[in-house]
Amino acid sequence: MSFKSAVITFPGSNCDRDALCYLKDLTKGEVHNIWHEETSLPKVDLVILPGGFSFGDYLRSGAMASKSKIIDEVVKHANDNRYLLGICNGFQILTEIGLLEGALIRNKKLKFLGKNCFIKKKFKNNFNLSIKDSQILQIPVAHNEGNFYCDTETLNLLKNNEQIAFEYCKGEFSNFEENINGSIEAIAGITNKKKNVLGMMPHPERAYSDFHQSQDGRLIIESLIS
Amino acid sequence: MNEELILQHGLTLDEFQVIRKYLNRDLSIEELGIFSAMWNEHCCYKTSKKWLKKLPTDNEIVIQGPGENAGVIDLQDNDGIAFKIESHNHPSYIEPFNGSATGVGGILRDIFTMGARPIATLDSIRFGLIETEKTKYLLNGVVHGIGHYGNCIGIPNIGGECEFESTYDFNNLVNAMAVGHVQKDKIFYSKPKSIGGLIVYIGSKTGKDGIHGASMASDVFSEEDEDEKRPSVQVGDPFMEKLLMEGCLELMSSGLIESMQDMGAAGITSSSVEMASKGNVGVYINLDKVPLRQPLSAYEILLSESQERMLAVIDKKNNHKVREILQKWQIDYEVIGEITDTKRVMFESNNKKVVDLPVEIIVDDAPEYDREFYIPRKRKNKDFDFSKIKLEDMIINLLTNLNYLDKSWVFDQYDSTVMGDTIREPGQSSGIVKIHGTQKVIGASTDCNPLYIRINPYEGMKYTVAESYRNLIACNINPLAITNNLNFASPLDPNIMGELVLSIHGLKTAAVKFNTPIVSGNVSLYNQTNEIPIKPTPVIGMVGSNMDLNKINTNKFSEIGNKILILGKQLTKNCSPYLLQDQKIAFNICEFNDLEVIDLDFEKKIANCVLELSDLKFIMSCNDISRGGIFSALLKMQYKDMGFRVKVHDPIDLFCEYSAGYVIEIRSKDFEEVTSFLTKKGAEYLEIGEIIKEGIEINSKKFDYFDIMNKYRNDFEKIIS
């Protein structure tokens, strides 16, 4: 069975093309691009909510996109136990929908951050199966609001349920910070309780091709397919 | 019409008389506004045209030279590259965030108006001394604005430059460059095709922002002006621009549009006049149909510079389809007029003709001046005293000067990897992106050496072009064409005019030699406040390509133990302007010796060696040598905690500037082959050392690697905050 997937495009999404290429190149299966005003979603294994500035990030990052027509279908897809991945703005949208806990607030230095970062796996799930426990991945980030925040109670739940998928870490060499945006416990990505929905700030779709600086982003799709 | 009103509109009384005589009647206030917008330097190049005409603008790969929204060059197959640089200097001083943001917005519209999808931006920004709070505010605002706009619309920022120098204290410079990819058979031009075509307005509603922006951009400032002029700065909305870009590109690829023109400087006036002039036709526009944000007079609508607006011409039969596509993207759209055969520009408001002018008088009869200019006096040569200069001090002087420090603080605020095709990010000698879906790459860099150009405008400009050329060569990118942004002080001063004239000559000489024609550009004059003129700053944006992305060089060290070679010719220490200035040996501009004449044939010879060695995969990494000499080039090459051990005759040699200068890293096992290749080509080289782990060693003197690197990487942020 070939792996089927879809990418949702909102007005202001700007990583939708990147996500489509990422899926086409790595899954070799059917890939759909769905406009936010659609009211049906094809039956696919994975849906990606891509990065960008959906609706200009007006009101709050992800807030307006979370009220789009297609979102009902996206929630159904997740409730069906199929995979849903929100990258960057997609992560923000997932917290606004309420499929993921917590919120993404402004980076600690109150500035946009576009650079390479390093992450490692925290708790095992189907999105990071192919990644070794000690493995450090190099993947770019590009966000203004990537500072993950939640209250202590929620944090304990995330830990107890092993919902933390990725955390920022120090790279191999001297010039990289450990927790680039000030996230609580350096959290870079979390899942829902059932672990079929993942939100992450780093952009794996910018780190998979031979010409990219790193190919570590492949591991997420490889984990899902394996 | 009273004189004061005419002067307020930036026209001279002589210019007004020309118009008055031609029309043989009085002008309406709207018409005066049109001349004010169209006859200023920003729109009609009245001071620079005579000299710009001398530039080479064509060769076998030029598809479109200057005169359209952007230049386009041929990249084989059906691929074309559209690019241009444009200034937003004055608005960025008055309101740094919005001024710089709309600078990026404007240049991106220039690119997608041609039917090209923008694939990269670069920014050349210059500020005064960081010691003042004002400079910190400007730097923060400008970088934030550039980032805000580019990040949101989702075009990677791949490079540029950021310099600090006292003459920019009250006139910071913000030059934004954009590069786009277009299919050669789908390039759009501003020339309308048929009489009777509908003129449609696409994009944001019109408001009061930016009224008289273009004439403001051609004014000399005084400090008190700032607050008064703030309403003239446009406010940008990158989300709207993203929708506009996608909507327009969809319209163009669906073949629903005949021609397109963005409403930039001087808004609807400039875009409609351009259309009429290009097509040798007339335009009729009903201003009552223009979508408005607030009630505006006809005069205000004509001169508003509200952002994110386009003017297009469509065939009547496509009206419905166009509306459908734009509705999907939630973009305002209105038919506001039509193309006529009158060769006149006619605007109507409230059933009254408010403007009725022949296109000819606005465009063809625009003034062109031959301003007086002086040639700088010959400089006397003298020897400077270097006896007290110590190596440690020279290093400290670089590490305490913002111009030499790592600028990640700036670049990290830009998204440089969106679109997934970025190969070299900012901070390398040139930014590089892949043409989507191909193996071809485009490299681009921006450069200017204002100090060189003030010392000797002609030679200095040749050095500037050569430096941009080297930036590309170092990455194994073939330089192809140039866009320029000529930033100068007031041309009414014959000394400044001399700098303008001579640097254009220098640009011409170098562009002809390198076969890199100038395909687009922009002029920004009157950059002076309180009688302090900026240093002449004609910025070059150079674009090049390589058909095979696997052949690109890195600028970063690749392996411990590899050898470091130097190519090129060192300038003598008495004639290395940045060495003298930054090592605090010469202080006043009149103290400097004249520049050594740069041999452009030698530049080409060495460049060809670097390209050939790169193709043969002998070059493990390469960087060009510019300000700060070999030492600065080596600092920029450090990577993954790799440093260098070097030996030179005199440590000052490490800080001198170069012509045709490159640092190259090669494997020891290739040493014989590489050096015999260079000898055969008659290219001298200097073997100066090797790459070591976590160390910096100069003539056996050891320096603390992490101390130097921490300063180099982190002190920029410390100094500016």
XYZ file of C-alpha atoms in Angstrom, chain B residues 57-701:
645
model
C 23.001 47.306 -20.964
C 22.997 44.511 -23.474
C 24.727 41.322 -24.462
C 23.769 37.877 -25.715
C 22.000 36.880 -22.484
C 20.026 40.064 -21.792
C 16.314 39.580 -22.446
C 15.224 42.871 -20.880
C 17.495 45.761 -19.942
C 16.668 48.896 -17.940
C 13.286 50.519 -18.547
C 10.942 47.818 -17.323
C 10.013 46.920 -13.761
C 13.073 44.664 -13.617
C 15.837 43.434 -15.904
C 15.720 39.850 -17.180
C 18.572 37.594 -18.264
C 18.598 34.262 -20.038
C 19.577 31.173 -18.091
C 19.224 28.652 -20.936
C 16.297 26.317 -21.588
C 13.132 28.260 -20.799
C 14.561 29.842 -17.640
C 14.907 33.576 -17.179
C 16.078 35.501 -14.130
C 14.483 38.856 -13.285
C 16.219 41.076 -10.765
C 16.513 44.611 -9.533
C 17.672 46.665 -6.579
C 15.852 49.710 -5.236
C 16.396 52.205 -2.445
C 14.061 53.154 0.361
C 16.502 55.448 2.126
C 14.497 58.465 3.209
C 11.376 56.593 4.378
C 13.592 54.238 6.385
C 15.121 57.146 8.222
C 11.776 58.731 9.045
C 10.057 55.475 10.025
C 12.587 52.617 9.932
C 10.193 49.683 10.346
C 7.626 50.619 7.709
C 10.161 52.360 5.514
C 12.318 49.269 5.112
C 9.371 46.846 5.033
C 7.764 48.656 2.118
C 11.163 48.803 0.417
C 11.125 45.007 0.343
C 7.460 44.992 -0.708
C 8.133 47.374 -3.572
C 11.045 45.467 -5.020
C 9.158 42.161 -4.800
C 6.270 43.701 -6.773
C 8.744 44.833 -9.419
C 9.755 41.196 -9.817
C 6.358 39.507 -9.920
C 4.969 42.232 -12.181
C 7.267 40.714 -14.814
C 5.573 37.340 -14.342
C 8.498 36.084 -12.262
C 8.175 34.297 -8.942
C 10.555 35.925 -6.460
C 13.108 33.380 -5.210
C 15.504 35.494 -3.150
C 16.075 38.890 -1.620
C 19.219 40.674 -0.471
C 19.654 43.913 1.438
C 22.414 46.462 1.470
C 21.980 48.604 4.572
C 24.168 51.389 5.968
C 23.968 53.291 9.217
C 25.808 55.977 11.126
C 27.988 55.378 14.145
C 26.479 52.957 16.644
C 27.387 55.169 19.588
C 24.188 57.162 19.120
C 20.828 55.873 20.361
C 19.332 56.986 17.076
C 21.480 54.548 15.110
C 20.492 51.681 17.395
C 16.844 52.583 16.873
C 17.296 52.773 13.104
C 19.211 49.489 12.910
C 16.620 47.659 14.997
C 13.726 49.124 13.051
C 15.200 48.524 9.610
C 16.233 44.925 10.282
C 12.872 44.216 11.903
C 11.035 45.757 8.943
C 12.997 43.847 6.299
C 12.522 40.618 8.227
C 8.856 41.201 8.908
C 7.973 41.706 5.272
C 10.209 39.071 3.681
C 9.537 36.398 6.302
C 5.798 36.792 6.083
C 5.585 36.695 2.316
C 8.010 33.783 2.396
C 10.923 34.730 0.149
C 14.348 33.701 1.472
C 16.803 36.449 2.311
C 20.168 35.200 1.112
C 22.601 38.010 1.744
C 23.612 41.605 1.518
C 25.788 43.909 3.542
C 25.575 46.023 6.659
C 28.019 48.860 7.224
C 28.440 51.567 9.841
C 30.076 54.892 9.039
C 29.635 58.410 10.350
C 28.388 60.071 7.155
C 25.236 57.945 7.347
C 24.313 59.335 10.780
C 21.341 61.254 9.429
C 20.945 59.423 6.139
C 20.870 55.698 6.594
C 20.672 53.709 3.369
C 18.305 50.822 2.747
C 18.673 49.194 -0.662
C 16.602 46.077 -1.241
C 17.278 43.648 -4.071
C 15.069 40.846 -5.309
C 15.654 37.999 -7.743
C 12.900 36.067 -9.477
C 12.525 33.101 -11.788
C 10.433 33.450 -14.927
C 9.682 31.217 -17.861
C 11.117 33.002 -20.861
C 7.945 32.603 -22.882
C 5.825 34.003 -20.041
C 7.477 37.328 -19.312
C 5.023 40.188 -18.821
C 5.718 43.781 -19.783
C 4.064 47.056 -18.926
C 3.197 47.795 -22.552
C -0.535 47.373 -23.229
C -1.421 45.401 -26.353
C -4.751 46.704 -27.594
C -6.846 49.843 -27.702
C -10.040 49.357 -25.687
C -8.432 47.022 -23.152
C -9.812 47.454 -19.645
C -7.604 49.040 -17.023
C -8.143 47.189 -13.772
C -7.112 48.022 -10.266
C -5.965 45.039 -8.184
C -5.037 44.951 -4.516
C -5.270 47.049 -1.362
C -7.600 49.985 -1.112
C -6.129 53.443 -1.571
C -5.481 55.553 1.510
C -3.579 58.644 2.442
C -0.242 56.943 3.019
C 2.758 57.984 1.039
C 1.244 61.011 -0.637
C 4.217 62.740 -2.246
C 6.557 59.938 -1.272
C 8.454 60.075 -4.546
C 9.111 63.779 -4.324
C 10.103 63.374 -0.690
C 12.669 60.839 -1.818
C 14.251 63.563 -3.912
C 14.579 66.141 -1.150
C 17.393 67.311 1.023
C 16.566 66.784 4.693
C 16.892 68.973 7.694
C 16.516 67.406 11.119
C 13.273 69.198 11.964
C 11.615 67.736 8.883
C 11.342 64.257 10.292
C 8.077 64.509 12.163
C 6.428 66.552 9.496
C 7.236 63.971 6.850
C 6.157 60.889 8.737
C 2.682 60.742 7.139
C 4.469 60.406 3.785
C 5.850 56.988 4.733
C 3.888 54.066 3.349
C 2.622 51.299 5.593
C 3.120 47.756 4.357
C 1.022 44.628 4.723
C 3.032 41.580 3.667
C 0.036 39.268 4.020
C -1.806 41.340 1.425
C 1.281 41.234 -0.794
C 1.436 37.448 -0.504
C -2.186 37.205 -1.679
C -1.532 39.772 -4.400
C 1.529 37.881 -5.578
C -0.258 34.536 -5.736
C -3.305 36.125 -7.366
C -1.265 37.950 -10.013
C 0.935 34.958 -10.781
C -2.182 32.848 -11.202
C -3.745 35.440 -13.519
C -0.587 35.630 -15.569
C -0.101 31.900 -15.878
C -3.759 31.582 -16.919
C -3.113 34.038 -19.746
C -5.826 36.419 -18.542
C -3.699 39.552 -18.459
C -2.218 41.631 -21.272
C 0.155 43.775 -19.292
C 0.846 44.790 -15.764
C 2.456 47.608 -13.832
C 2.865 47.910 -10.092
C 1.763 51.055 -8.314
C 4.979 52.030 -6.617
C 6.450 55.494 -6.368
C 3.880 58.085 -7.424
C 1.132 55.455 -7.347
C -1.583 55.380 -9.943
C -0.128 58.411 -11.724
C 3.198 56.850 -12.474
C 1.855 53.427 -13.391
C -0.773 54.708 -15.785
C 1.549 57.223 -17.437
C 4.189 54.497 -17.879
C 1.628 52.222 -19.492
C 0.508 54.903 -21.908
C 4.057 55.874 -22.768
C 5.297 52.294 -23.321
C 2.374 51.436 -25.546
C 2.291 54.796 -27.327
C -1.407 54.939 -26.438
C -3.655 56.943 -24.119
C -5.334 56.098 -20.846
C -8.682 57.096 -19.460
C -9.310 56.500 -15.772
C -12.352 57.306 -13.667
C -11.010 58.064 -10.203
C -14.458 57.548 -8.661
C -14.018 53.818 -9.312
C -10.778 53.492 -7.345
C -11.362 51.432 -4.175
C -10.767 53.750 -1.229
C -9.967 53.162 2.417
C -11.174 56.623 3.405
C -12.668 59.609 1.550
C -9.957 61.138 -0.649
C -9.784 63.996 -3.123
C -8.824 63.353 -6.731
C -5.437 64.913 -6.001
C -4.828 62.511 -3.119
C -5.903 59.453 -5.091
C -3.511 60.373 -7.877
C -0.534 60.717 -5.555
C -1.236 58.111 -2.885
C 1.497 55.525 -2.478
C -0.606 52.973 -0.655
C 1.154 49.639 -0.935
C 0.220 46.300 -2.455
C -1.611 47.656 -5.501
C -1.315 46.758 -9.187
C -2.647 48.122 -12.407
C -3.329 45.651 -15.209
C -4.800 45.688 -18.671
C -7.187 42.901 -19.607
C -9.328 41.998 -22.555
C -13.028 42.780 -21.867
C -14.000 39.163 -22.406
C -11.796 38.001 -19.497
C -13.360 40.308 -16.925
C -15.417 37.593 -15.263
C -12.604 35.026 -15.045
C -10.219 37.587 -13.590
C -12.738 38.491 -10.919
C -13.205 34.835 -9.988
C -9.496 34.195 -9.443
C -9.030 37.358 -7.414
C -12.052 36.568 -5.265
C -10.459 33.269 -4.341
C -7.437 35.226 -3.075
C -9.698 37.787 -1.364
C -8.231 40.657 -3.363
C -10.062 43.875 -4.266
C -10.572 44.322 -7.954
C -12.204 47.087 -9.958
C -12.368 48.133 -13.598
C -11.338 51.777 -13.462
C -10.724 52.784 -17.049
C -9.532 51.809 -20.487
C -6.742 52.115 -22.970
C -7.500 54.776 -25.589
C -5.909 55.895 -28.836
C -5.616 59.543 -27.728
C -2.006 59.436 -26.522
C -3.295 61.506 -23.624
C -3.616 60.791 -19.941
C -7.150 61.564 -18.809
C -8.458 61.306 -15.282
C -12.062 61.992 -14.401
C -13.554 62.618 -10.982
C -17.175 63.542 -10.137
C -17.998 63.781 -13.836
C -15.271 66.358 -14.271
C -12.060 66.027 -16.210
C -9.357 66.809 -13.636
C -6.361 65.828 -15.739
C -5.991 65.944 -19.501
C -2.378 65.893 -20.577
C -0.477 64.576 -23.580
C 1.753 61.683 -22.517
C 4.573 63.282 -24.472
C 4.911 66.329 -22.219
C 5.003 64.211 -19.054
C 7.474 61.593 -20.218
C 9.417 62.654 -23.279
C 9.737 66.287 -22.332
C 10.797 65.539 -18.762
C 13.794 67.675 -17.891
C 17.283 66.345 -18.343
C 20.139 68.256 -16.792
C 23.783 68.413 -17.597
C 24.989 69.525 -14.195
C 28.380 70.980 -13.572
C 30.894 68.575 -12.045
C 34.454 68.693 -10.731
C 37.060 66.008 -11.082
C 38.798 65.313 -7.774
C 42.296 66.705 -7.480
C 45.254 64.371 -7.832
C 46.473 63.140 -4.470
C 50.074 63.406 -3.306
C 51.646 60.148 -2.265
C 53.209 59.821 1.140
C 54.525 57.110 3.441
C 52.639 56.356 6.643
C 54.325 55.356 9.864
C 53.580 51.713 10.655
C 56.371 51.281 13.203
C 54.101 51.394 16.242
C 51.576 48.897 14.873
C 51.430 45.612 16.766
C 49.738 42.423 15.602
C 47.644 42.125 18.790
C 46.364 45.666 18.366
C 45.458 45.084 14.758
C 43.352 42.091 15.735
C 41.678 44.035 18.544
C 40.940 46.906 16.158
C 39.039 44.544 13.905
C 37.223 42.781 16.722
C 35.991 46.050 18.202
C 34.752 47.387 14.860
C 31.167 46.398 13.973
C 32.048 46.296 10.306
C 34.220 43.217 10.840
C 32.087 41.274 13.272
C 29.829 38.392 12.390
C 26.426 39.838 11.481
C 24.286 36.855 12.464
C 22.284 39.163 14.695
C 20.998 40.730 11.475
C 20.664 37.615 9.326
C 19.078 35.488 12.032
C 16.082 37.802 11.933
C 15.528 36.831 8.309
C 14.113 33.580 7.035
C 16.781 32.387 4.639
C 15.625 28.807 4.019
C 11.933 29.171 3.151
C 11.065 27.789 -0.334
C 13.473 24.947 0.362
C 15.942 25.849 -2.388
C 18.568 27.804 -0.453
C 22.110 26.554 -0.913
C 24.184 29.360 0.633
C 22.709 31.512 3.371
C 23.653 35.062 4.355
C 27.115 35.477 5.814
C 28.871 33.747 2.929
C 30.539 35.630 0.099
C 27.413 35.251 -2.014
C 23.935 33.911 -1.393
C 22.915 30.994 -3.592
C 19.534 29.480 -4.416
C 18.553 26.661 -6.706
C 16.122 27.167 -9.572
C 13.254 24.999 -8.386
C 13.164 21.611 -10.001
C 16.509 21.987 -11.822
C 20.203 21.551 -11.073
C 20.875 25.226 -11.868
C 21.804 27.701 -9.190
C 21.743 31.473 -9.011
C 24.256 33.364 -6.892
C 23.940 37.004 -5.905
C 25.890 39.521 -3.896
C 25.696 43.233 -3.139
C 28.715 45.462 -2.644
C 30.046 48.943 -2.344
C 33.314 50.485 -1.161
C 32.319 54.067 -0.308
C 35.750 54.914 1.105
C 37.497 53.833 -2.108
C 35.010 55.778 -4.202
C 35.444 58.955 -2.203
C 39.233 58.684 -2.632
C 38.966 57.998 -6.353
C 35.468 57.589 -7.809
C 36.578 56.005 -11.072
C 39.063 53.465 -9.724
C 37.016 52.970 -6.561
C 34.011 51.938 -8.572
C 36.114 49.455 -10.526
C 37.209 47.953 -7.203
C 33.576 47.741 -6.094
C 32.499 45.855 -9.197
C 35.565 43.624 -8.918
C 34.696 42.809 -5.323
C 31.173 41.744 -6.217
C 32.644 39.690 -9.065
C 35.045 37.995 -6.646
C 32.218 37.242 -4.211
C 30.557 35.172 -6.906
C 33.756 33.630 -8.269
C 34.738 32.419 -4.788
C 31.601 30.235 -4.800
C 32.234 29.062 -8.382
C 29.404 31.163 -9.722
C 29.791 32.698 -13.199
C 29.028 36.432 -12.967
C 26.363 37.383 -15.524
C 24.796 40.809 -14.977
C 24.426 43.773 -12.673
C 21.757 45.892 -11.057
C 22.848 49.135 -9.438
C 21.617 51.538 -6.836
C 23.388 54.876 -7.052
C 23.160 56.556 -3.641
C 24.709 60.017 -3.582
C 24.418 63.331 -1.814
C 23.190 66.466 -3.594
C 24.165 66.636 -7.280
C 23.877 70.417 -7.098
C 27.338 70.278 -5.508
C 29.775 69.852 -8.422
C 32.084 67.722 -6.238
C 29.278 65.256 -5.590
C 28.228 65.398 -9.227
C 31.827 64.546 -10.100
C 31.637 61.456 -7.914
C 28.431 60.439 -9.670
C 29.831 60.932 -13.172
C 33.183 59.264 -12.537
C 31.798 56.300 -10.668
C 29.367 55.636 -13.515
C 32.399 55.640 -15.811
C 34.145 53.194 -13.514
C 31.061 51.000 -13.504
C 30.999 51.089 -17.272
C 34.657 50.134 -17.624
C 34.345 47.195 -15.248
C 31.002 45.999 -16.602
C 32.365 45.961 -20.153
C 35.509 44.122 -19.067
C 33.607 41.458 -17.121
C 30.826 41.240 -19.737
C 28.259 41.868 -16.992
C 25.760 44.396 -18.397
C 23.616 46.607 -16.189
C 20.031 45.466 -16.650
C 18.199 47.445 -14.003
C 18.800 50.049 -11.370
C 17.782 52.947 -9.262
C 19.150 56.370 -8.338
C 18.850 57.986 -4.917
C 20.192 61.532 -4.665
C 20.133 64.292 -2.076
C 21.240 61.954 0.707
C 22.537 64.701 2.926
C 21.384 66.329 6.109
C 22.668 69.466 7.780
C 25.230 69.911 4.995
C 26.827 66.529 5.690
C 26.872 64.517 2.453
C 26.981 60.719 2.620
C 30.011 59.018 1.147
C 29.302 58.145 -2.479
C 27.558 54.776 -2.281
C 26.779 53.286 -5.687
C 25.770 49.801 -4.629
C 26.199 46.920 -7.058
C 24.019 43.838 -7.055
C 25.640 41.152 -9.160
C 23.947 37.959 -10.276
C 25.587 34.844 -11.662
C 24.925 31.181 -12.172
C 26.259 27.681 -12.247
C 24.420 25.028 -14.211
C 25.426 22.314 -11.765
C 24.746 22.750 -8.080
C 27.271 20.047 -7.207
C 30.102 22.296 -8.356
C 29.477 25.114 -5.884
C 32.264 26.015 -3.441
C 31.773 26.612 0.230
C 33.341 29.613 1.983
C 33.811 27.587 5.152
C 36.853 25.520 6.129
C 36.272 21.878 5.375
C 39.081 19.814 6.936
C 41.843 20.036 9.500
C 45.291 19.733 7.913
C 44.335 21.207 4.555
C 46.619 23.875 3.108
C 45.780 27.564 2.777
C 46.877 29.383 -0.380
C 46.535 33.048 -1.300
C 45.905 34.223 -4.866
C 45.963 37.785 -6.185
C 47.985 40.900 -5.636
C 48.322 42.636 -2.308
C 47.854 46.407 -2.289
C 50.780 48.165 -0.635
C 50.112 49.148 2.953
C 50.312 52.832 2.030
C 47.498 52.289 -0.456
C 45.148 50.018 1.517
C 42.429 52.488 2.518
C 40.557 50.295 4.977
C 43.809 49.198 6.629
C 44.752 52.853 7.132
C 41.312 53.858 8.341
C 40.446 50.889 10.538
C 43.902 50.560 12.083
C 43.634 54.256 12.948
C 46.599 55.391 10.882
C 44.763 57.847 8.641
C 41.765 59.784 9.936
C 40.819 62.435 7.446
C 39.793 61.636 3.895
C 42.370 64.108 2.507
C 45.224 62.146 4.103
C 44.770 59.020 2.005
C 47.017 58.185 -0.911
C 45.417 57.630 -4.268
C 44.206 54.116 -5.068
C 46.469 51.839 -7.045
C 45.050 51.308 -10.526
C 43.217 48.000 -10.546
C 44.093 45.664 -13.404
C 40.801 44.113 -14.486
C 42.480 41.716 -16.909
C 44.431 40.339 -13.980
C 41.134 40.034 -12.041
C 39.715 37.971 -14.892
C 42.806 35.805 -15.177
C 42.800 34.881 -11.487
C 39.021 34.418 -11.511
C 39.319 31.937 -14.373
C 41.925 30.002 -12.386
C 39.546 29.793 -9.410
C 36.671 28.662 -11.628
C 38.783 26.008 -13.327
C 40.242 24.708 -10.071
C 36.714 24.575 -8.639
C 35.375 22.583 -11.561
C 38.301 20.179 -11.122
C 37.209 19.806 -7.471
C 40.568 20.960 -6.137
C 39.087 23.760 -4.048
C 37.814 22.601 -0.669
C 36.776 26.100 0.333
C 37.372 29.599 -0.965
C 36.732 33.146 0.143
C 37.535 36.468 -1.447
C 39.824 38.960 0.256
C 38.310 42.372 0.886
C 38.172 44.815 3.791
C 40.349 43.509 6.603
C 42.575 41.525 4.276
C 43.537 37.874 4.641
C 42.911 37.885 8.383
C 39.308 38.958 8.050
C 38.746 36.482 5.206
C 40.106 33.659 7.378
C 37.886 34.622 10.307
C 34.845 34.389 8.073
C 35.934 30.919 6.938
C 36.120 29.407 10.416
C 33.626 26.577 10.855
C 33.036 23.735 13.274
C 35.820 24.999 15.532
C 38.469 24.874 12.814
C 41.077 27.633 12.906
C 44.323 28.383 11.090
C 48.106 28.478 11.433
C 49.805 30.958 9.086
C 53.248 32.420 8.435
C 53.807 35.683 6.595
C 56.740 37.986 5.974
C 55.187 40.912 7.855
C 51.986 40.560 9.973
C 50.628 43.779 8.439
C 50.395 41.859 5.151
C 47.518 39.911 6.691
C 45.431 43.073 6.965
C 46.187 44.728 3.609
C 43.572 44.785 0.890
C 43.932 42.940 -2.404
C 43.093 42.993 -6.033
C 41.971 39.615 -7.366
C 42.469 38.296 -3.834
C 41.249 34.852 -2.806
C 41.987 32.505 0.068
C 41.744 28.915 -1.118
C 41.811 25.707 0.875
C 43.272 22.641 -0.837
C 44.196 19.111 0.248
C 47.919 18.494 0.826
C 47.880 15.683 -1.715
C 46.712 18.110 -4.408
C 49.352 20.719 -3.626
C 51.722 19.842 -6.484
C 48.961 19.636 -9.039
C 47.295 22.882 -7.987
C 50.504 24.892 -7.795
C 51.797 23.643 -11.116
C 48.422 24.538 -12.644
C 48.736 28.053 -11.205
C 52.328 28.407 -12.363
C 51.363 27.294 -15.847
C 48.648 29.959 -15.900
C 51.120 32.591 -14.706
C 49.135 33.132 -11.518
C 51.342 33.780 -8.532
C 50.336 32.207 -5.276
C 51.423 32.321 -1.683
C 51.336 29.263 0.556
C 50.660 30.706 3.972
C 49.629 27.870 6.226
C 47.099 25.260 7.144
C 43.837 24.580 8.945
C 44.173 23.501 12.560
C 41.769 22.457 15.292
C 40.560 25.152 17.704
C 43.557 27.431 17.170
C 44.739 30.659 15.625
C 48.489 30.931 15.117
C 50.297 33.735 13.321
C 54.073 33.555 12.823
C 54.301 31.049 15.716
C 52.376 33.335 18.031
